[in-house]
């Protein structure tokens, strides 16, 4: 008699089901995070881009535009830059001229604002996402960013008074920080200058390409001052196209571009329904394997009973040994005995006498039994054996009929 403890299952079915479900969910989440890991990277790195909340970042002006019911789009792919809206490109100290030109190629004859870097910063270890100033960037570093053969001149100098607008921005006014960064060049038209005439914002040639040398007119530091925050919105609105729907802040130059991958396609349209269908099919297959439907199938014997099994096994052995053609003599003997019995041959007839008797019974227009039997005995391969066996079978059939 079994004890009560022996009747209990080894594993709790509910616990097993919970573990399998947890494993499947964890695997699905792992695949999704693997596909979008690059897009979910931490943006609180203190750098100068539209996601950064540090002093040199531009998250403040993005939120300010949004609060004012403006349209803001963060471009994570080069294709998103193909728009008539103003695109703001925030260059960083490590931005190369090649990378900047690759982005500007998408903006031919479309309003584009390039904001140059000004400050050297280091992370603030006590406040994640914040930075500490370490002085201004060397002028040659910023110049090389704009052109491999510098045609622009960058300078940092103390400010005197505020900024004023020129060209199509005559009414623009804004307070300036204590130290300003200016830009000069032969092909540069001034739009915002200091009182001494140094260019803070200029237009390159006749194209709607603008370069802002003083990022403190637009970054998060500027948002602390209501006057500069208002001036930032005025500046962006003045540079935008006439029928623009909003402003686009580029993130591809800052390393936040969405990179295509085959794994992402499984979780995005139009392939998402196919992925869900495959998941449902896998769950149904697992359910089918977990629960048996109908009685369990019994294992068959390795060696079956009966004459048929014996014949099949013997034939298999002959086939494996490649000796099938050697069965021709035995088959000819089998046909001879069967034909003698069916034709009423005398029991005393044996071997050659019986063959001669069967030859006399053979039709005149067909081969004799002896000839067919000899071909079966002398078969050298399977195809010849089959041909001889068929001929003997037809001979016996014609004899009986």
mmCIF file with all atom_site columns, N, CA, C and O in Angstrom, residues 10-31:
data_model
loop_
_atom_site.group_PDB
_atom_site.id
_atom_site.type_symbol
_atom_site.label_atom_id
_atom_site.label_alt_id
_atom_site.label_comp_id
_atom_site.label_asym_id
_atom_site.label_entity_id
_atom_site.label_seq_id
_atom_site.pdbx_PDB_ins_code
_atom_site.Cartn_x
_atom_site.Cartn_y
_atom_site.Cartn_z
_atom_site.occupancy
_atom_site.B_iso_or_equiv
_atom_site.pdbx_formal_charge
_atom_site.auth_seq_id
_atom_site.auth_comp_id
_atom_site.auth_asym_id
_atom_site.auth_atom_id
_atom_site.pdbx_PDB_model_num
ATOM 1  N N  . UNK A 1 10 ? 5.790  15.321 -7.801  1.00 0.00 ? 10 UNK A N  1
ATOM 2  C CA . UNK A 1 10 ? 7.127  15.826 -7.471  1.00 0.00 ? 10 UNK A CA 1
ATOM 3  C C  . UNK A 1 10 ? 7.165  17.343 -7.547  1.00 0.00 ? 10 UNK A C  1
ATOM 4  O O  . UNK A 1 10 ? 7.739  18.021 -6.691  1.00 0.00 ? 10 UNK A O  1
ATOM 5  N N  . UNK A 1 11 ? 6.509  17.938 -8.585  1.00 0.00 ? 11 UNK A N  1
ATOM 6  C CA . UNK A 1 11 ? 6.474  19.385 -8.765  1.00 0.00 ? 11 UNK A CA 1
ATOM 7  C C  . UNK A 1 11 ? 5.030  19.866 -8.712  1.00 0.00 ? 11 UNK A C  1
ATOM 8  O O  . UNK A 1 11 ? 4.120  19.204 -9.231  1.00 0.00 ? 11 UNK A O  1
ATOM 9  N N  . UNK A 1 12 ? 4.851  21.035 -8.119  1.00 0.00 ? 12 UNK A N  1
ATOM 10 C CA . UNK A 1 12 ? 3.528  21.640 -8.088  1.00 0.00 ? 12 UNK A CA 1
ATOM 11 C C  . UNK A 1 12 ? 3.200  22.170 -9.482  1.00 0.00 ? 12 UNK A C  1
ATOM 12 O O  . UNK A 1 12 ? 3.916  23.023 -10.016 1.00 0.00 ? 12 UNK A O  1
ATOM 13 N N  . UNK A 1 13 ? 2.122  21.688 -10.126 1.00 0.00 ? 13 UNK A N  1
ATOM 14 C CA . UNK A 1 13 ? 1.807  22.143 -11.496 1.00 0.00 ? 13 UNK A CA 1
ATOM 15 C C  . UNK A 1 13 ? 1.646  23.652 -11.595 1.00 0.00 ? 13 UNK A C  1
ATOM 16 O O  . UNK A 1 13 ? 2.051  24.248 -12.595 1.00 0.00 ? 13 UNK A O  1
ATOM 17 N N  . UNK A 1 14 ? 1.054  24.285 -10.603 1.00 0.00 ? 14 UNK A N  1
ATOM 18 C CA . UNK A 1 14 ? 0.887  25.735 -10.648 1.00 0.00 ? 14 UNK A CA 1
ATOM 19 C C  . UNK A 1 14 ? 2.234  26.453 -10.620 1.00 0.00 ? 14 UNK A C  1
ATOM 20 O O  . UNK A 1 14 ? 2.439  27.444 -11.323 1.00 0.00 ? 14 UNK A O  1
ATOM 21 N N  . UNK A 1 15 ? 3.150  25.925 -9.807  1.00 0.00 ? 15 UNK A N  1
ATOM 22 C CA . UNK A 1 15 ? 4.474  26.542 -9.731  1.00 0.00 ? 15 UNK A CA 1
ATOM 23 C C  . UNK A 1 15 ? 5.222  26.384 -11.060 1.00 0.00 ? 15 UNK A C  1
ATOM 24 O O  . UNK A 1 15 ? 5.884  27.319 -11.540 1.00 0.00 ? 15 UNK A O  1
ATOM 25 N N  . UNK A 1 16 ? 5.111  25.207 -11.672 1.00 0.00 ? 16 UNK A N  1
ATOM 26 C CA . UNK A 1 16 ? 5.772  24.976 -12.963 1.00 0.00 ? 16 UNK A CA 1
ATOM 27 C C  . UNK A 1 16 ? 5.205  25.921 -14.020 1.00 0.00 ? 16 UNK A C  1
ATOM 28 O O  . UNK A 1 16 ? 5.946  26.525 -14.803 1.00 0.00 ? 16 UNK A O  1
ATOM 29 N N  . UNK A 1 17 ? 3.867  26.070 -14.046 1.00 0.00 ? 17 UNK A N  1
ATOM 30 C CA . UNK A 1 17 ? 3.245  26.972 -15.015 1.00 0.00 ? 17 UNK A CA 1
ATOM 31 C C  . UNK A 1 17 ? 3.692  28.415 -14.786 1.00 0.00 ? 17 UNK A C  1
ATOM 32 O O  . UNK A 1 17 ? 3.935  29.160 -15.738 1.00 0.00 ? 17 UNK A O  1
ATOM 33 N N  . UNK A 1 18 ? 3.787  28.824 -13.510 1.00 0.00 ? 18 UNK A N  1
ATOM 34 C CA . UNK A 1 18 ? 4.221  30.188 -13.201 1.00 0.00 ? 18 UNK A CA 1
ATOM 35 C C  . UNK A 1 18 ? 5.666  30.425 -13.643 1.00 0.00 ? 18 UNK A C  1
ATOM 36 O O  . UNK A 1 18 ? 5.997  31.488 -14.183 1.00 0.00 ? 18 UNK A O  1
ATOM 37 N N  . UNK A 1 19 ? 6.543  29.435 -13.431 1.00 0.00 ? 19 UNK A N  1
ATOM 38 C CA . UNK A 1 19 ? 7.943  29.578 -13.831 1.00 0.00 ? 19 UNK A CA 1
ATOM 39 C C  . UNK A 1 19 ? 8.064  29.671 -15.361 1.00 0.00 ? 19 UNK A C  1
ATOM 40 O O  . UNK A 1 19 ? 8.845  30.478 -15.887 1.00 0.00 ? 19 UNK A O  1
ATOM 41 N N  . UNK A 1 20 ? 7.293  28.843 -16.072 1.00 0.00 ? 20 UNK A N  1
ATOM 42 C CA . UNK A 1 20 ? 7.349  28.888 -17.539 1.00 0.00 ? 20 UNK A CA 1
ATOM 43 C C  . UNK A 1 20 ? 6.839  30.228 -18.053 1.00 0.00 ? 20 UNK A C  1
ATOM 44 O O  . UNK A 1 20 ? 7.430  30.838 -18.955 1.00 0.00 ? 20 UNK A O  1
ATOM 45 N N  . UNK A 1 21 ? 5.736  30.714 -17.471 1.00 0.00 ? 21 UNK A N  1
ATOM 46 C CA . UNK A 1 21 ? 5.187  32.007 -17.895 1.00 0.00 ? 21 UNK A CA 1
ATOM 47 C C  . UNK A 1 21 ? 6.177  33.137 -17.628 1.00 0.00 ? 21 UNK A C  1
ATOM 48 O O  . UNK A 1 21 ? 6.394  34.008 -18.485 1.00 0.00 ? 21 UNK A O  1
ATOM 49 N N  . UNK A 1 22 ? 6.794  33.120 -16.443 1.00 0.00 ? 22 UNK A N  1
ATOM 50 C CA . UNK A 1 22 ? 7.774  34.158 -16.106 1.00 0.00 ? 22 UNK A CA 1
ATOM 51 C C  . UNK A 1 22 ? 8.966  34.109 -17.057 1.00 0.00 ? 22 UNK A C  1
ATOM 52 O O  . UNK A 1 22 ? 9.484  35.148 -17.483 1.00 0.00 ? 22 UNK A O  1
ATOM 53 N N  . UNK A 1 23 ? 9.399  32.900 -17.414 1.00 0.00 ? 23 UNK A N  1
ATOM 54 C CA . UNK A 1 23 ? 10.514 32.779 -18.348 1.00 0.00 ? 23 UNK A CA 1
ATOM 55 C C  . UNK A 1 23 ? 10.183 33.312 -19.727 1.00 0.00 ? 23 UNK A C  1
ATOM 56 O O  . UNK A 1 23 ? 11.001 33.995 -20.352 1.00 0.00 ? 23 UNK A O  1
ATOM 57 N N  . UNK A 1 24 ? 8.956  33.026 -20.208 1.00 0.00 ? 24 UNK A N  1
ATOM 58 C CA . UNK A 1 24 ? 8.554  33.520 -21.520 1.00 0.00 ? 24 UNK A CA 1
ATOM 59 C C  . UNK A 1 24 ? 8.445  35.039 -21.546 1.00 0.00 ? 24 UNK A C  1
ATOM 60 O O  . UNK A 1 24 ? 8.878  35.691 -22.504 1.00 0.00 ? 24 UNK A O  1
ATOM 61 N N  . UNK A 1 25 ? 7.871  35.606 -20.483 1.00 0.00 ? 25 UNK A N  1
ATOM 62 C CA . UNK A 1 25 ? 7.745  37.070 -20.414 1.00 0.00 ? 25 UNK A CA 1
ATOM 63 C C  . UNK A 1 25 ? 9.129  37.717 -20.339 1.00 0.00 ? 25 UNK A C  1
ATOM 64 O O  . UNK A 1 25 ? 9.402  38.732 -21.011 1.00 0.00 ? 25 UNK A O  1
ATOM 65 N N  . UNK A 1 26 ? 10.019 37.133 -19.543 1.00 0.00 ? 26 UNK A N  1
ATOM 66 C CA . UNK A 1 26 ? 11.373 37.683 -19.423 1.00 0.00 ? 26 UNK A CA 1
ATOM 67 C C  . UNK A 1 26 ? 12.112 37.617 -20.763 1.00 0.00 ? 26 UNK A C  1
ATOM 68 O O  . UNK A 1 26 ? 12.824 38.555 -21.149 1.00 0.00 ? 26 UNK A O  1
ATOM 69 N N  . UNK A 1 27 ? 11.918 36.510 -21.487 1.00 0.00 ? 27 UNK A N  1
ATOM 70 C CA . UNK A 1 27 ? 12.581 36.386 -22.791 1.00 0.00 ? 27 UNK A CA 1
ATOM 71 C C  . UNK A 1 27 ? 12.045 37.410 -23.772 1.00 0.00 ? 27 UNK A C  1
ATOM 72 O O  . UNK A 1 27 ? 12.809 38.021 -24.537 1.00 0.00 ? 27 UNK A O  1
ATOM 73 N N  . UNK A 1 28 ? 10.718 37.622 -23.773 1.00 0.00 ? 28 UNK A N  1
ATOM 74 C CA . UNK A 1 28 ? 10.129 38.614 -24.674 1.00 0.00 ? 28 UNK A CA 1
ATOM 75 C C  . UNK A 1 28 ? 10.640 40.017 -24.362 1.00 0.00 ? 28 UNK A C  1
ATOM 76 O O  . UNK A 1 28 ? 10.993 40.786 -25.265 1.00 0.00 ? 28 UNK A O  1
ATOM 77 N N  . UNK A 1 29 ? 10.697 40.361 -23.079 1.00 0.00 ? 29 UNK A N  1
ATOM 78 C CA . UNK A 1 29 ? 11.211 41.679 -22.698 1.00 0.00 ? 29 UNK A CA 1
ATOM 79 C C  . UNK A 1 29 ? 12.684 41.831 -23.070 1.00 0.00 ? 29 UNK A C  1
ATOM 80 O O  . UNK A 1 29 ? 13.127 42.905 -23.479 1.00 0.00 ? 29 UNK A O  1
ATOM 81 N N  . UNK A 1 30 ? 13.436 40.761 -22.908 1.00 0.00 ? 30 UNK A N  1
ATOM 82 C CA . UNK A 1 30 ? 14.856 40.803 -23.272 1.00 0.00 ? 30 UNK A CA 1
ATOM 83 C C  . UNK A 1 30 ? 15.022 41.089 -24.760 1.00 0.00 ? 30 UNK A C  1
ATOM 84 O O  . UNK A 1 30 ? 15.878 41.893 -25.165 1.00 0.00 ? 30 UNK A O  1
ATOM 85 N N  . UNK A 1 31 ? 14.203 40.447 -25.619 1.00 0.00 ? 31 UNK A N  1
ATOM 86 C CA . UNK A 1 31 ? 14.304 40.668 -27.054 1.00 0.00 ? 31 UNK A CA 1
ATOM 87 C C  . UNK A 1 31 ? 13.921 42.099 -27.421 1.00 0.00 ? 31 UNK A C  1
ATOM 88 O O  . UNK A 1 31 ? 14.571 42.727 -28.265 1.00 0.00 ? 31 UNK A O  1
#
